[in-house]
PDB file of C-alpha atoms and ligand atoms in Angstrom:
ATOM      1  CA  MET A   1      14.469  68.355  73.476  1.00  0.00           C
ATOM      2  CA  PHE A   2      13.397  69.648  70.086  1.00  0.00           C
ATOM      3  CA  ASN A   3      12.938  73.281  69.259  1.00  0.00           C
ATOM      4  CA  ILE A   4      10.038  73.149  66.778  1.00  0.00           C
ATOM      5  CA  ILE A   5       9.273  75.955  64.332  1.00  0.00           C
ATOM      6  CA  ILE A   6       6.064  75.587  62.315  1.00  0.00           C
ATOM      7  CA  THR A   7       5.778  77.918  59.343  1.00  0.00           C
ATOM      8  CA  GLU A   8       3.299  78.518  56.531  1.00  0.00           C
ATOM      9  CA  ASN A   9       5.344  77.421  53.557  1.00  0.00           C
ATOM     10  CA  TYR A  10       8.628  76.232  52.082  1.00  0.00           C
ATOM     11  CA  ASP A  11      10.043  79.743  51.710  1.00  0.00           C
ATOM     12  CA  GLN A  12       9.494  80.478  55.406  1.00  0.00           C
ATOM     13  CA  VAL A  13      11.148  77.163  56.316  1.00  0.00           C
ATOM     14  CA  SER A  14      14.166  78.255  54.265  1.00  0.00           C
ATOM     15  CA  THR A  15      14.201  81.712  55.907  1.00  0.00           C
ATOM     16  CA  GLU A  16      14.171  80.244  59.434  1.00  0.00           C
ATOM     17  CA  ALA A  17      16.993  77.885  58.504  1.00  0.00           C
ATOM     18  CA  PHE A  18      18.965  80.724  56.949  1.00  0.00           C
ATOM     19  CA  MET A  19      18.738  82.757  60.166  1.00  0.00           C
ATOM     20  CA  ILE A  20      20.403  79.904  62.057  1.00  0.00           C
ATOM     21  CA  MET A  21      22.988  79.536  59.295  1.00  0.00           C
ATOM     22  CA  LYS A  22      23.822  83.261  59.541  1.00  0.00           C
ATOM     23  CA  LYS A  23      24.671  82.851  63.238  1.00  0.00           C
ATOM     24  CA  THR A  24      26.920  79.879  62.500  1.00  0.00           C
ATOM     25  CA  MET A  25      28.657  81.824  59.735  1.00  0.00           C
ATOM     26  CA  LYS A  26      29.778  84.375  62.349  1.00  0.00           C
ATOM     27  CA  LEU A  27      32.188  81.753  63.751  1.00  0.00           C
ATOM     28  CA  GLU A  28      35.785  82.159  62.668  1.00  0.00           C
ATOM     29  CA  ASN A  29      35.963  78.807  60.869  1.00  0.00           C
ATOM     30  CA  PRO A  30      32.419  77.467  60.604  1.00  0.00           C
ATOM     31  CA  VAL A  31      32.167  73.747  59.927  1.00  0.00           C
ATOM     32  CA  LEU A  32      28.944  72.922  58.104  1.00  0.00           C
ATOM     33  CA  GLY A  33      27.355  69.503  57.654  1.00  0.00           C
ATOM     34  CA  LEU A  34      25.354  69.627  54.428  1.00  0.00           C
ATOM     35  CA  ALA A  35      22.540  67.607  52.922  1.00  0.00           C
ATOM     36  CA  THR A  36      21.122  67.058  49.462  1.00  0.00           C
ATOM     37  CA  GLY A  37      17.456  66.668  48.499  1.00  0.00           C
ATOM     38  CA  SER A  38      14.803  69.261  47.772  1.00  0.00           C
ATOM     39  CA  SER A  39      14.417  70.368  51.407  1.00  0.00           C
ATOM     40  CA  PRO A  40      17.627  72.448  51.752  1.00  0.00           C
ATOM     41  CA  ILE A  41      17.591  74.016  48.245  1.00  0.00           C
ATOM     42  CA  GLY A  42      15.728  77.133  49.449  1.00  0.00           C
ATOM     43  CA  LEU A  43      18.263  77.613  52.239  1.00  0.00           C
ATOM     44  CA  TYR A  44      21.120  77.241  49.751  1.00  0.00           C
ATOM     45  CA  LYS A  45      19.526  79.858  47.473  1.00  0.00           C
ATOM     46  CA  LYS A  46      19.370  82.280  50.395  1.00  0.00           C
ATOM     47  CA  MET A  47      23.036  81.658  51.218  1.00  0.00           C
ATOM     48  CA  ILE A  48      24.004  82.470  47.618  1.00  0.00           C
ATOM     49  CA  ALA A  49      21.762  85.577  47.587  1.00  0.00           C
ATOM     50  CA  ASP A  50      23.360  86.680  50.863  1.00  0.00           C
ATOM     51  CA  ARG A  51      26.788  86.455  49.304  1.00  0.00           C
ATOM     52  CA  ASN A  52      25.665  88.311  46.175  1.00  0.00           C
ATOM     53  CA  THR A  53      23.754  91.101  47.900  1.00  0.00           C
ATOM     54  CA  ASN A  54      25.554  91.489  51.232  1.00  0.00           C
ATOM     55  CA  GLY A  55      29.014  90.299  50.277  1.00  0.00           C
ATOM     56  CA  THR A  56      29.016  87.669  53.019  1.00  0.00           C
ATOM     57  CA  SER A  57      32.136  85.593  52.559  1.00  0.00           C
ATOM     58  CA  TYR A  58      32.068  81.824  52.840  1.00  0.00           C
ATOM     59  CA  ARG A  59      35.830  81.584  52.330  1.00  0.00           C
ATOM     60  CA  ASN A  60      36.467  80.303  55.848  1.00  0.00           C
ATOM     61  CA  ALA A  61      33.715  77.694  55.825  1.00  0.00           C
ATOM     62  CA  VAL A  62      34.527  73.995  55.798  1.00  0.00           C
ATOM     63  CA  THR A  63      31.848  71.579  54.641  1.00  0.00           C
ATOM     64  CA  TYR A  64      31.122  67.878  55.007  1.00  0.00           C
ATOM     65  CA  ASN A  65      28.306  66.242  53.087  1.00  0.00           C
ATOM     66  CA  LEU A  66      26.196  63.505  54.571  1.00  0.00           C
ATOM     67  CA  ASP A  67      26.213  60.996  51.766  1.00  0.00           C
ATOM     68  CA  GLU A  68      26.851  60.034  48.161  1.00  0.00           C
ATOM     69  CA  TYR A  69      25.500  57.383  45.803  1.00  0.00           C
ATOM     70  CA  ILE A  70      27.767  54.423  45.155  1.00  0.00           C
ATOM     71  CA  GLY A  71      28.480  53.648  41.528  1.00  0.00           C
ATOM     72  CA  LEU A  72      27.878  57.035  39.964  1.00  0.00           C
ATOM     73  CA  PRO A  73      30.958  58.792  38.594  1.00  0.00           C
ATOM     74  CA  ARG A  74      31.718  61.986  40.508  1.00  0.00           C
ATOM     75  CA  TYR A  75      30.583  64.209  37.628  1.00  0.00           C
ATOM     76  CA  HIS A  76      27.375  62.255  36.870  1.00  0.00           C
ATOM     77  CA  ASP A  77      24.468  64.682  36.643  1.00  0.00           C
ATOM     78  CA  GLN A  78      22.744  62.999  39.614  1.00  0.00           C
ATOM     79  CA  SER A  79      25.763  62.537  41.880  1.00  0.00           C
ATOM     80  CA  TYR A  80      25.536  64.465  45.121  1.00  0.00           C
ATOM     81  CA  TRP A  81      28.854  66.099  44.195  1.00  0.00           C
ATOM     82  CA  THR A  82      27.120  67.617  41.148  1.00  0.00           C
ATOM     83  CA  PHE A  83      24.008  68.488  43.155  1.00  0.00           C
ATOM     84  CA  MET A  84      26.041  70.386  45.741  1.00  0.00           C
ATOM     85  CA  HIS A  85      28.040  72.299  43.169  1.00  0.00           C
ATOM     86  CA  GLU A  86      24.980  73.232  41.106  1.00  0.00           C
ATOM     87  CA  ASN A  87      22.813  74.185  44.067  1.00  0.00           C
ATOM     88  CA  LEU A  88      25.343  75.751  46.420  1.00  0.00           C
ATOM     89  CA  PHE A  89      29.086  75.662  45.903  1.00  0.00           C
ATOM     90  CA  ASP A  90      29.176  77.267  42.432  1.00  0.00           C
ATOM     91  CA  GLY A  91      27.430  80.300  43.953  1.00  0.00           C
ATOM     92  CA  LEU A  92      29.716  80.667  46.994  1.00  0.00           C
ATOM     93  CA  ASN A  93      33.432  81.185  47.460  1.00  0.00           C
ATOM     94  CA  ILE A  94      34.279  78.160  49.599  1.00  0.00           C
ATOM     95  CA  PRO A  95      37.732  76.921  48.554  1.00  0.00           C
ATOM     96  CA  GLU A  96      37.367  73.495  46.898  1.00  0.00           C
ATOM     97  CA  VAL A  97      39.845  71.989  49.435  1.00  0.00           C
ATOM     98  CA  ASN A  98      37.402  72.876  52.220  1.00  0.00           C
ATOM     99  CA  ILE A  99      34.619  70.850  50.574  1.00  0.00           C
ATOM    100  CA  HIS A 100      34.304  67.223  51.644  1.00  0.00           C
ATOM    101  CA  ILE A 101      31.970  64.732  49.985  1.00  0.00           C
ATOM    102  CA  PRO A 102      32.506  60.967  50.271  1.00  0.00           C
ATOM    103  CA  ARG A 103      33.538  59.313  47.011  1.00  0.00           C
ATOM    104  CA  GLY A 104      30.929  56.874  45.782  1.00  0.00           C
ATOM    105  CA  ASP A 105      33.214  56.010  42.881  1.00  0.00           C
ATOM    106  CA  ALA A 106      36.175  55.016  45.075  1.00  0.00           C
ATOM    107  CA  GLU A 107      37.840  51.726  44.124  1.00  0.00           C
ATOM    108  CA  ASP A 108      37.779  50.515  47.728  1.00  0.00           C
ATOM    109  CA  ILE A 109      34.483  51.663  49.198  1.00  0.00           C
ATOM    110  CA  GLU A 110      35.126  50.246  52.683  1.00  0.00           C
ATOM    111  CA  GLU A 111      38.405  52.139  52.821  1.00  0.00           C
ATOM    112  CA  GLU A 112      36.607  55.295  51.668  1.00  0.00           C
ATOM    113  CA  CYS A 113      34.124  54.901  54.551  1.00  0.00           C
ATOM    114  CA  ARG A 114      37.002  54.583  57.034  1.00  0.00           C
ATOM    115  CA  ARG A 115      38.809  57.570  55.540  1.00  0.00           C
ATOM    116  CA  TYR A 116      35.703  59.784  55.653  1.00  0.00           C
ATOM    117  CA  GLU A 117      34.828  58.795  59.201  1.00  0.00           C
ATOM    118  CA  GLU A 118      38.388  59.532  60.318  1.00  0.00           C
ATOM    119  CA  GLU A 119      38.221  63.015  58.801  1.00  0.00           C
ATOM    120  CA  LEU A 120      34.962  63.584  60.610  1.00  0.00           C
ATOM    121  CA  GLN A 121      36.417  62.377  63.907  1.00  0.00           C
ATOM    122  CA  ASN A 122      39.124  65.029  63.577  1.00  0.00           C
ATOM    123  CA  THR A 123      36.636  67.879  63.401  1.00  0.00           C
ATOM    124  CA  VAL A 124      33.403  69.016  64.990  1.00  0.00           C
ATOM    125  CA  ILE A 125      30.480  70.045  62.823  1.00  0.00           C
ATOM    126  CA  ASP A 126      29.067  73.327  64.127  1.00  0.00           C
ATOM    127  CA  LEU A 127      25.781  73.086  62.223  1.00  0.00           C
ATOM    128  CA  GLN A 128      24.395  69.982  60.542  1.00  0.00           C
ATOM    129  CA  ILE A 129      21.584  70.456  58.013  1.00  0.00           C
ATOM    130  CA  LEU A 130      19.265  67.473  57.635  1.00  0.00           C
ATOM    131  CA  GLY A 131      16.292  66.591  55.489  1.00  0.00           C
ATOM    132  CA  ILE A 132      14.236  63.551  56.429  1.00  0.00           C
ATOM    133  CA  GLY A 133      13.103  60.688  54.227  1.00  0.00           C
ATOM    134  CA  SER A 134       9.445  59.731  54.157  1.00  0.00           C
ATOM    135  CA  ASP A 135      10.481  56.545  56.003  1.00  0.00           C
ATOM    136  CA  GLY A 136      12.305  58.546  58.692  1.00  0.00           C
ATOM    137  CA  HIS A 137      15.798  58.163  57.244  1.00  0.00           C
ATOM    138  CA  ILE A 138      18.469  60.796  57.759  1.00  0.00           C
ATOM    139  CA  GLY A 139      21.435  60.823  55.405  1.00  0.00           C
ATOM    140  CA  PHE A 140      20.912  57.365  53.940  1.00  0.00           C
ATOM    141  CA  ASN A 141      20.456  55.695  57.320  1.00  0.00           C
ATOM    142  CA  GLU A 142      17.397  53.625  56.555  1.00  0.00           C
ATOM    143  CA  PRO A 143      15.047  52.065  59.154  1.00  0.00           C
ATOM    144  CA  GLY A 144      16.909  49.439  61.186  1.00  0.00           C
ATOM    145  CA  THR A 145      20.305  51.170  60.976  1.00  0.00           C
ATOM    146  CA  PRO A 146      22.041  50.795  64.361  1.00  0.00           C
ATOM    147  CA  PHE A 147      22.118  53.975  66.426  1.00  0.00           C
ATOM    148  CA  ASP A 148      25.856  53.470  67.004  1.00  0.00           C
ATOM    149  CA  SER A 149      26.638  53.333  63.255  1.00  0.00           C
ATOM    150  CA  LEU A 150      29.570  55.300  61.816  1.00  0.00           C
ATOM    151  CA  THR A 151      30.168  56.129  58.127  1.00  0.00           C
ATOM    152  CA  HIS A 152      29.174  53.016  56.204  1.00  0.00           C
ATOM    153  CA  VAL A 153      27.682  51.523  53.049  1.00  0.00           C
ATOM    154  CA  ALA A 154      23.884  51.682  53.131  1.00  0.00           C
ATOM    155  CA  GLU A 155      21.393  49.735  51.049  1.00  0.00           C
ATOM    156  CA  LEU A 156      18.586  51.996  49.901  1.00  0.00           C
ATOM    157  CA  THR A 157      15.067  50.796  50.593  1.00  0.00           C
ATOM    158  CA  GLN A 158      12.565  50.428  47.756  1.00  0.00           C
ATOM    159  CA  GLN A 159      10.661  53.399  49.163  1.00  0.00           C
ATOM    160  CA  THR A 160      13.725  55.650  49.072  1.00  0.00           C
ATOM    161  CA  ARG A 161      14.594  54.514  45.561  1.00  0.00           C
ATOM    162  CA  ALA A 162      10.985  55.172  44.495  1.00  0.00           C
ATOM    163  CA  ASP A 163      11.071  58.636  46.173  1.00  0.00           C
ATOM    164  CA  ASN A 164      14.294  59.476  44.325  1.00  0.00           C
ATOM    165  CA  ALA A 165      13.289  57.993  40.956  1.00  0.00           C
ATOM    166  CA  ARG A 166      12.019  61.444  39.941  1.00  0.00           C
ATOM    167  CA  PHE A 167      15.654  62.427  39.428  1.00  0.00           C
ATOM    168  CA  PHE A 168      16.371  59.341  37.287  1.00  0.00           C
ATOM    169  CA  ASP A 169      13.778  59.625  34.483  1.00  0.00           C
ATOM    170  CA  ASP A 170      11.165  58.150  36.868  1.00  0.00           C
ATOM    171  CA  ASP A 171      12.935  54.817  36.473  1.00  0.00           C
ATOM    172  CA  ILE A 172      13.551  53.155  39.846  1.00  0.00           C
ATOM    173  CA  GLU A 173      16.035  50.763  38.218  1.00  0.00           C
ATOM    174  CA  LYS A 174      18.305  53.702  37.434  1.00  0.00           C
ATOM    175  CA  VAL A 175      18.441  54.814  41.087  1.00  0.00           C
ATOM    176  CA  PRO A 176      21.622  53.426  42.685  1.00  0.00           C
ATOM    177  CA  ALA A 177      20.909  50.677  45.214  1.00  0.00           C
ATOM    178  CA  LYS A 178      23.675  51.688  47.614  1.00  0.00           C
ATOM    179  CA  ALA A 179      25.233  54.798  49.081  1.00  0.00           C
ATOM    180  CA  ILE A 180      27.986  55.882  51.445  1.00  0.00           C
ATOM    181  CA  THR A 181      26.487  57.728  54.385  1.00  0.00           C
ATOM    182  CA  MET A 182      27.588  59.244  57.654  1.00  0.00           C
ATOM    183  CA  GLY A 183      26.253  56.945  60.353  1.00  0.00           C
ATOM    184  CA  LEU A 184      23.724  57.912  62.985  1.00  0.00           C
ATOM    185  CA  ALA A 185      26.423  58.201  65.675  1.00  0.00           C
ATOM    186  CA  THR A 186      28.472  60.336  63.278  1.00  0.00           C
ATOM    187  CA  ILE A 187      25.561  62.730  62.750  1.00  0.00           C
ATOM    188  CA  LEU A 188      24.823  62.958  66.462  1.00  0.00           C
ATOM    189  CA  ARG A 189      28.289  64.394  67.189  1.00  0.00           C
ATOM    190  CA  ALA A 190      27.352  67.747  65.548  1.00  0.00           C
ATOM    191  CA  ASN A 191      27.023  70.673  67.950  1.00  0.00           C
ATOM    192  CA  GLN A 192      23.757  71.850  66.439  1.00  0.00           C
ATOM    193  CA  ILE A 193      21.321  70.213  64.030  1.00  0.00           C
ATOM    194  CA  ILE A 194      18.448  71.550  61.970  1.00  0.00           C
ATOM    195  CA  VAL A 195      15.909  69.292  60.298  1.00  0.00           C
ATOM    196  CA  LEU A 196      13.903  70.683  57.371  1.00  0.00           C
ATOM    197  CA  ALA A 197      10.672  69.061  56.204  1.00  0.00           C
ATOM    198  CA  THR A 198       7.724  70.203  54.135  1.00  0.00           C
ATOM    199  CA  GLY A 199       4.679  68.493  52.671  1.00  0.00           C
ATOM    200  CA  ALA A 200       2.163  65.913  53.807  1.00  0.00           C
ATOM    201  CA  ASN A 201       4.327  62.953  52.799  1.00  0.00           C
ATOM    202  CA  LYS A 202       6.744  63.887  55.618  1.00  0.00           C
ATOM    203  CA  ALA A 203       4.085  64.086  58.357  1.00  0.00           C
ATOM    204  CA  ASP A 204       4.530  60.483  59.563  1.00  0.00           C
ATOM    205  CA  ALA A 205       8.320  60.739  59.574  1.00  0.00           C
ATOM    206  CA  VAL A 206       8.240  64.050  61.486  1.00  0.00           C
ATOM    207  CA  TYR A 207       5.838  62.542  64.001  1.00  0.00           C
ATOM    208  CA  GLY A 208       8.035  59.457  64.409  1.00  0.00           C
ATOM    209  CA  MET A 209      11.153  61.586  64.913  1.00  0.00           C
ATOM    210  CA  ILE A 210       9.605  63.742  67.642  1.00  0.00           C
ATOM    211  CA  LYS A 211       6.816  61.775  69.275  1.00  0.00           C
ATOM    212  CA  GLY A 212       7.528  58.185  68.353  1.00  0.00           C
ATOM    213  CA  PRO A 213       9.610  55.798  70.441  1.00  0.00           C
ATOM    214  CA  LYS A 214      13.376  56.320  70.172  1.00  0.00           C
ATOM    215  CA  LYS A 215      13.878  53.168  68.168  1.00  0.00           C
ATOM    216  CA  GLU A 216      15.942  52.164  65.150  1.00  0.00           C
ATOM    217  CA  ILE A 217      12.795  51.610  63.102  1.00  0.00           C
ATOM    218  CA  CYS A 218      12.691  55.424  62.832  1.00  0.00           C
ATOM    219  CA  PRO A 219      16.322  56.521  62.339  1.00  0.00           C
ATOM    220  CA  ALA A 220      15.518  60.224  62.914  1.00  0.00           C
ATOM    221  CA  SER A 221      14.226  59.395  66.418  1.00  0.00           C
ATOM    222  CA  ILE A 222      17.884  59.177  67.507  1.00  0.00           C
ATOM    223  CA  LEU A 223      17.748  63.006  67.482  1.00  0.00           C
ATOM    224  CA  GLN A 224      15.611  62.817  70.654  1.00  0.00           C
ATOM    225  CA  GLY A 225      18.919  62.205  72.423  1.00  0.00           C
ATOM    226  CA  HIS A 226      20.617  65.351  71.082  1.00  0.00           C
ATOM    227  CA  GLY A 227      20.479  68.599  73.061  1.00  0.00           C
ATOM    228  CA  ASN A 228      20.298  71.138  70.244  1.00  0.00           C
ATOM    229  CA  VAL A 229      17.973  70.170  67.396  1.00  0.00           C
ATOM    230  CA  THR A 230      15.669  72.648  65.647  1.00  0.00           C
ATOM    231  CA  VAL A 231      12.951  71.138  63.476  1.00  0.00           C
ATOM    232  CA  ILE A 232      11.612  73.575  60.880  1.00  0.00           C
ATOM    233  CA  VAL A 233       8.459  72.419  59.124  1.00  0.00           C
ATOM    234  CA  ASP A 234       5.422  73.669  57.264  1.00  0.00           C
ATOM    235  CA  ARG A 235       1.884  72.941  58.474  1.00  0.00           C
ATOM    236  CA  ALA A 236       1.481  69.877  56.268  1.00  0.00           C
ATOM    237  CA  ALA A 237       4.604  68.204  57.652  1.00  0.00           C
ATOM    238  CA  ALA A 238       3.552  69.182  61.183  1.00  0.00           C
ATOM    239  CA  ALA A 239       0.036  67.771  60.755  1.00  0.00           C
ATOM    240  CA  ARG A 240       0.470  64.923  63.264  1.00  0.00           C
ATOM    241  CA  LEU A 241       2.305  66.834  65.990  1.00  0.00           C
TER     242      LEU A 241
HETATM  243  C1  GLP B   1      17.443  61.614  50.264  1.00  0.00           C
HETATM  244  C2  GLP B   1      18.756  62.039  50.979  1.00  0.00           C
HETATM  245  C3  GLP B   1      18.487  62.607  52.329  1.00  0.00           C
HETATM  246  C4  GLP B   1      17.324  63.566  52.230  1.00  0.00           C
HETATM  247  C5  GLP B   1      16.049  62.812  51.943  1.00  0.00           C
HETATM  248  C6  GLP B   1      14.833  63.702  51.743  1.00  0.00           C
HETATM  249  O1  GLP B   1      17.339  60.268  50.003  1.00  0.00           O
HETATM  250  N1  GLP B   1      19.781  61.032  51.083  1.00  0.00           N
HETATM  251  O2  GLP B   1      19.660  63.247  52.828  1.00  0.00           O
HETATM  252  O3  GLP B   1      17.164  64.265  53.428  1.00  0.00           O
HETATM  253  O4  GLP B   1      16.218  61.932  50.873  1.00  0.00           O
HETATM  254  O5  GLP B   1      14.866  64.325  50.510  1.00  0.00           O
HETATM  255  P1  GLP B   1      13.929  65.530  50.114  1.00  0.00           P
HETATM  256  O6  GLP B   1      14.444  66.710  50.881  1.00  0.00           O
HETATM  257  O7  GLP B   1      14.129  65.700  48.627  1.00  0.00           O
HETATM  258  O8  GLP B   1      12.551  65.173  50.471  1.00  0.00           O
END
């Protein structure tokens, strides 16, 4: 079920992902599902370089982000809104109205989850970019998240908070404990998915996603049931395959 591409390094992972992105960008109105984290940054850099050197226009693209921390103001330096603008949107020409990121600072978070899910049910994501957590999470769907989950409030595990503490002065207490995330069933509706992973600390998660049982203990294993997933990894992340 998985198309697996094993490369030598992070830059090659980004190049392979960019080649798939280029194809999607040929659609008239490409709908992109986007992720945060260090894994897609190289891809985003290549998209910006493509616009700058080749004049590729992203004006017709529509984007939906996977997740957002709850409790951080939108313009907080570690919000995913800020991350996406700094690492991608500020370098492209996607109209701001085409950019969709759930609001982790909404007054009524449950209502925000419903609103975001409804928007997503009214569209089809052509290409969903995913990273993978070292515990096998995708978006913020942590181990044990039901496979039929829609956009919802997720509690971050200690491991995820520890992994992300590097962005919060290495202080785990500063990492938000909750996030809004697309659910696993939401993610699975995308037409095409690419998963990016590099480094030895992803090897277990990559193994669990591809070779492990399709069980909720490894959220990414739900992708075994999708017909068009490309996993792009370096040798370290592929070590257990
Ligand atoms: C974060 C994000 C995920 C991301 C994952 C891996 O917690 N919510 O969307 O894929 O962790 O991040 P990284 O790519 O930095 O390893």
